[in-house]
Amino acid sequence: MPDFQSFFEVSLYSANALSIATAFATLAILSLGVAVRWRKGLGPNRMFFIVTICAAGWLGAFAAMYAARDASLALRWARTGYLFAALLPAAVFHFATTLVVRRKPYGLATTLFWIACAIAALFGFFSDQLIPTVRRFPWGYY
């Protein structure tokens, strides 16, 4: 596995159309989340921002994976993307519960959902069981 410094070494990446498009979508989603977060109100705005962080983390990691020149670096980005993507269902569910009038009945379900998604995210990030390898395609690693 590459060390943390290699994540930011420009020579290990080669941008392509898919990585650029995915990075653009990442920035758009993140910009939307920041714009909504700056508005007044805490509940739904905060949770929507967390949803956008999860989505942007997933897409941003995949943009880097598509641009990676090295399979081990692409694999680390694939697992990082999985980490964020696995948290996305819990974030969306939690966001949805902030929009309903009666939130209390969903408290336990929301907590259990976050725990289950966090376990899946950490398992996928730290083990070789879910994402053992990446393959090289004309548009990048996947």
PDB file of C-alpha atoms in Angstrom, residues 23-120:
ATOM      1  CA  ALA A  23     -14.151  15.474  -9.749  1.00  0.00           C
ATOM      2  CA  PHE A  24     -16.432  18.170 -11.140  1.00  0.00           C
ATOM      3  CA  ALA A  25     -19.486  16.362  -9.748  1.00  0.00           C
ATOM      4  CA  THR A  26     -17.684  16.085  -6.408  1.00  0.00           C
ATOM      5  CA  LEU A  27     -17.087  19.830  -6.299  1.00  0.00           C
ATOM      6  CA  ALA A  28     -20.674  20.574  -7.317  1.00  0.00           C
ATOM      7  CA  ILE A  29     -22.109  18.329  -4.585  1.00  0.00           C
ATOM      8  CA  LEU A  30     -19.742  19.728  -1.983  1.00  0.00           C
ATOM      9  CA  SER A  31     -20.576  23.305  -3.006  1.00  0.00           C
ATOM     10  CA  LEU A  32     -24.269  22.556  -2.659  1.00  0.00           C
ATOM     11  CA  GLY A  33     -23.708  21.103   0.800  1.00  0.00           C
ATOM     12  CA  VAL A  34     -21.690  24.110   1.955  1.00  0.00           C
ATOM     13  CA  ALA A  35     -24.283  26.537   0.575  1.00  0.00           C
ATOM     14  CA  VAL A  36     -27.109  24.743   2.387  1.00  0.00           C
ATOM     15  CA  ARG A  37     -25.076  24.438   5.598  1.00  0.00           C
ATOM     16  CA  TRP A  38     -24.489  28.199   5.740  1.00  0.00           C
ATOM     17  CA  ARG A  39     -28.219  28.839   5.819  1.00  0.00           C
ATOM     18  CA  LYS A  40     -29.898  29.233   9.196  1.00  0.00           C
ATOM     19  CA  GLY A  41     -31.304  26.226  11.015  1.00  0.00           C
ATOM     20  CA  LEU A  42     -29.532  23.226  12.427  1.00  0.00           C
ATOM     21  CA  GLY A  43     -31.351  19.895  11.955  1.00  0.00           C
ATOM     22  CA  PRO A  44     -31.989  19.273   8.271  1.00  0.00           C
ATOM     23  CA  ASN A  45     -29.219  21.589   7.069  1.00  0.00           C
ATOM     24  CA  ARG A  46     -26.573  19.845   9.149  1.00  0.00           C
ATOM     25  CA  MET A  47     -27.696  16.395   8.085  1.00  0.00           C
ATOM     26  CA  PHE A  48     -27.907  17.416   4.420  1.00  0.00           C
ATOM     27  CA  PHE A  49     -24.331  18.651   4.712  1.00  0.00           C
ATOM     28  CA  ILE A  50     -23.273  15.256   6.092  1.00  0.00           C
ATOM     29  CA  VAL A  51     -25.025  13.555   3.160  1.00  0.00           C
ATOM     30  CA  THR A  52     -23.077  15.761   0.743  1.00  0.00           C
ATOM     31  CA  ILE A  53     -19.798  15.033   2.591  1.00  0.00           C
ATOM     32  CA  CYS A  54     -20.409  11.287   2.207  1.00  0.00           C
ATOM     33  CA  ALA A  55     -21.327  11.623  -1.471  1.00  0.00           C
ATOM     34  CA  ALA A  56     -18.402  13.954  -2.200  1.00  0.00           C
ATOM     35  CA  GLY A  57     -15.982  11.666  -0.356  1.00  0.00           C
ATOM     36  CA  TRP A  58     -17.184   8.705  -2.374  1.00  0.00           C
ATOM     37  CA  LEU A  59     -17.029  10.484  -5.747  1.00  0.00           C
ATOM     38  CA  GLY A  60     -13.796  12.311  -4.954  1.00  0.00           C
ATOM     39  CA  ALA A  61     -12.057   9.072  -4.030  1.00  0.00           C
ATOM     40  CA  PHE A  62     -13.338   7.452  -7.214  1.00  0.00           C
ATOM     41  CA  ALA A  63     -12.119  10.410  -9.282  1.00  0.00           C
ATOM     42  CA  ALA A  64      -8.648   9.865  -7.805  1.00  0.00           C
ATOM     43  CA  MET A  65      -8.941   6.112  -8.403  1.00  0.00           C
ATOM     44  CA  TYR A  66      -9.786   6.678 -12.075  1.00  0.00           C
ATOM     45  CA  ALA A  67      -6.760   8.965 -12.452  1.00  0.00           C
ATOM     46  CA  ALA A  68      -4.290   6.791 -10.530  1.00  0.00           C
ATOM     47  CA  ARG A  69      -1.426   5.304 -12.521  1.00  0.00           C
ATOM     48  CA  ASP A  70      -0.596   2.653  -9.938  1.00  0.00           C
ATOM     49  CA  ALA A  71      -2.858  -0.267  -8.970  1.00  0.00           C
ATOM     50  CA  SER A  72      -1.985  -0.137  -5.257  1.00  0.00           C
ATOM     51  CA  LEU A  73      -2.788   3.580  -5.112  1.00  0.00           C
ATOM     52  CA  ALA A  74      -6.038   3.009  -7.014  1.00  0.00           C
ATOM     53  CA  LEU A  75      -6.929   0.226  -4.582  1.00  0.00           C
ATOM     54  CA  ARG A  76      -6.446   2.545  -1.598  1.00  0.00           C
ATOM     55  CA  TRP A  77      -8.688   5.134  -3.260  1.00  0.00           C
ATOM     56  CA  ALA A  78     -11.285   2.450  -4.057  1.00  0.00           C
ATOM     57  CA  ARG A  79     -11.411   1.466  -0.395  1.00  0.00           C
ATOM     58  CA  THR A  80     -11.587   5.101   0.677  1.00  0.00           C
ATOM     59  CA  GLY A  81     -14.497   5.632  -1.704  1.00  0.00           C
ATOM     60  CA  TYR A  82     -16.189   2.555  -0.281  1.00  0.00           C
ATOM     61  CA  LEU A  83     -15.759   3.945   3.234  1.00  0.00           C
ATOM     62  CA  PHE A  84     -17.716   7.074   2.331  1.00  0.00           C
ATOM     63  CA  ALA A  85     -20.267   5.230   0.180  1.00  0.00           C
ATOM     64  CA  ALA A  86     -21.046   2.777   2.978  1.00  0.00           C
ATOM     65  CA  LEU A  87     -21.932   5.688   5.270  1.00  0.00           C
ATOM     66  CA  LEU A  88     -24.212   7.298   2.699  1.00  0.00           C
ATOM     67  CA  PRO A  89     -27.359   5.189   3.419  1.00  0.00           C
ATOM     68  CA  ALA A  90     -27.217   6.027   7.132  1.00  0.00           C
ATOM     69  CA  ALA A  91     -26.705   9.720   6.364  1.00  0.00           C
ATOM     70  CA  VAL A  92     -29.674   9.781   3.973  1.00  0.00           C
ATOM     71  CA  PHE A  93     -31.888   7.942   6.466  1.00  0.00           C
ATOM     72  CA  HIS A  94     -30.856  10.303   9.267  1.00  0.00           C
ATOM     73  CA  PHE A  95     -31.520  13.288   7.008  1.00  0.00           C
ATOM     74  CA  ALA A  96     -34.971  11.923   6.179  1.00  0.00           C
ATOM     75  CA  THR A  97     -35.769  11.537   9.884  1.00  0.00           C
ATOM     76  CA  THR A  98     -34.965  15.215  10.471  1.00  0.00           C
ATOM     77  CA  LEU A  99     -37.696  16.153   7.999  1.00  0.00           C
ATOM     78  CA  VAL A 100     -40.509  14.337   9.806  1.00  0.00           C
ATOM     79  CA  VAL A 101     -42.446  15.962  12.611  1.00  0.00           C
ATOM     80  CA  ARG A 102     -42.034  13.106  15.085  1.00  0.00           C
ATOM     81  CA  ARG A 103     -38.348  12.198  15.201  1.00  0.00           C
ATOM     82  CA  LYS A 104     -38.286  10.305  18.479  1.00  0.00           C
ATOM     83  CA  PRO A 105     -39.565   6.954  17.118  1.00  0.00           C
ATOM     84  CA  TYR A 106     -36.620   6.845  14.704  1.00  0.00           C
ATOM     85  CA  GLY A 107     -33.863   7.419  17.269  1.00  0.00           C
ATOM     86  CA  LEU A 108     -32.932   3.776  17.849  1.00  0.00           C
ATOM     87  CA  ALA A 109     -33.246   2.864  14.177  1.00  0.00           C
ATOM     88  CA  THR A 110     -31.031   5.795  13.207  1.00  0.00           C
ATOM     89  CA  THR A 111     -28.359   4.834  15.738  1.00  0.00           C
ATOM     90  CA  LEU A 112     -28.397   1.188  14.679  1.00  0.00           C
ATOM     91  CA  PHE A 113     -28.229   2.224  11.028  1.00  0.00           C
ATOM     92  CA  TRP A 114     -25.149   4.374  11.683  1.00  0.00           C
ATOM     93  CA  ILE A 115     -23.485   1.548  13.624  1.00  0.00           C
ATOM     94  CA  ALA A 116     -24.185  -1.034  10.909  1.00  0.00           C
ATOM     95  CA  CYS A 117     -22.972   1.276   8.143  1.00  0.00           C
ATOM     96  CA  ALA A 118     -19.863   2.212  10.127  1.00  0.00           C
ATOM     97  CA  ILE A 119     -19.007  -1.458  10.648  1.00  0.00           C
ATOM     98  CA  ALA A 120     -19.470  -2.155   6.928  1.00  0.00           C
TER      99      ALA A 120
END
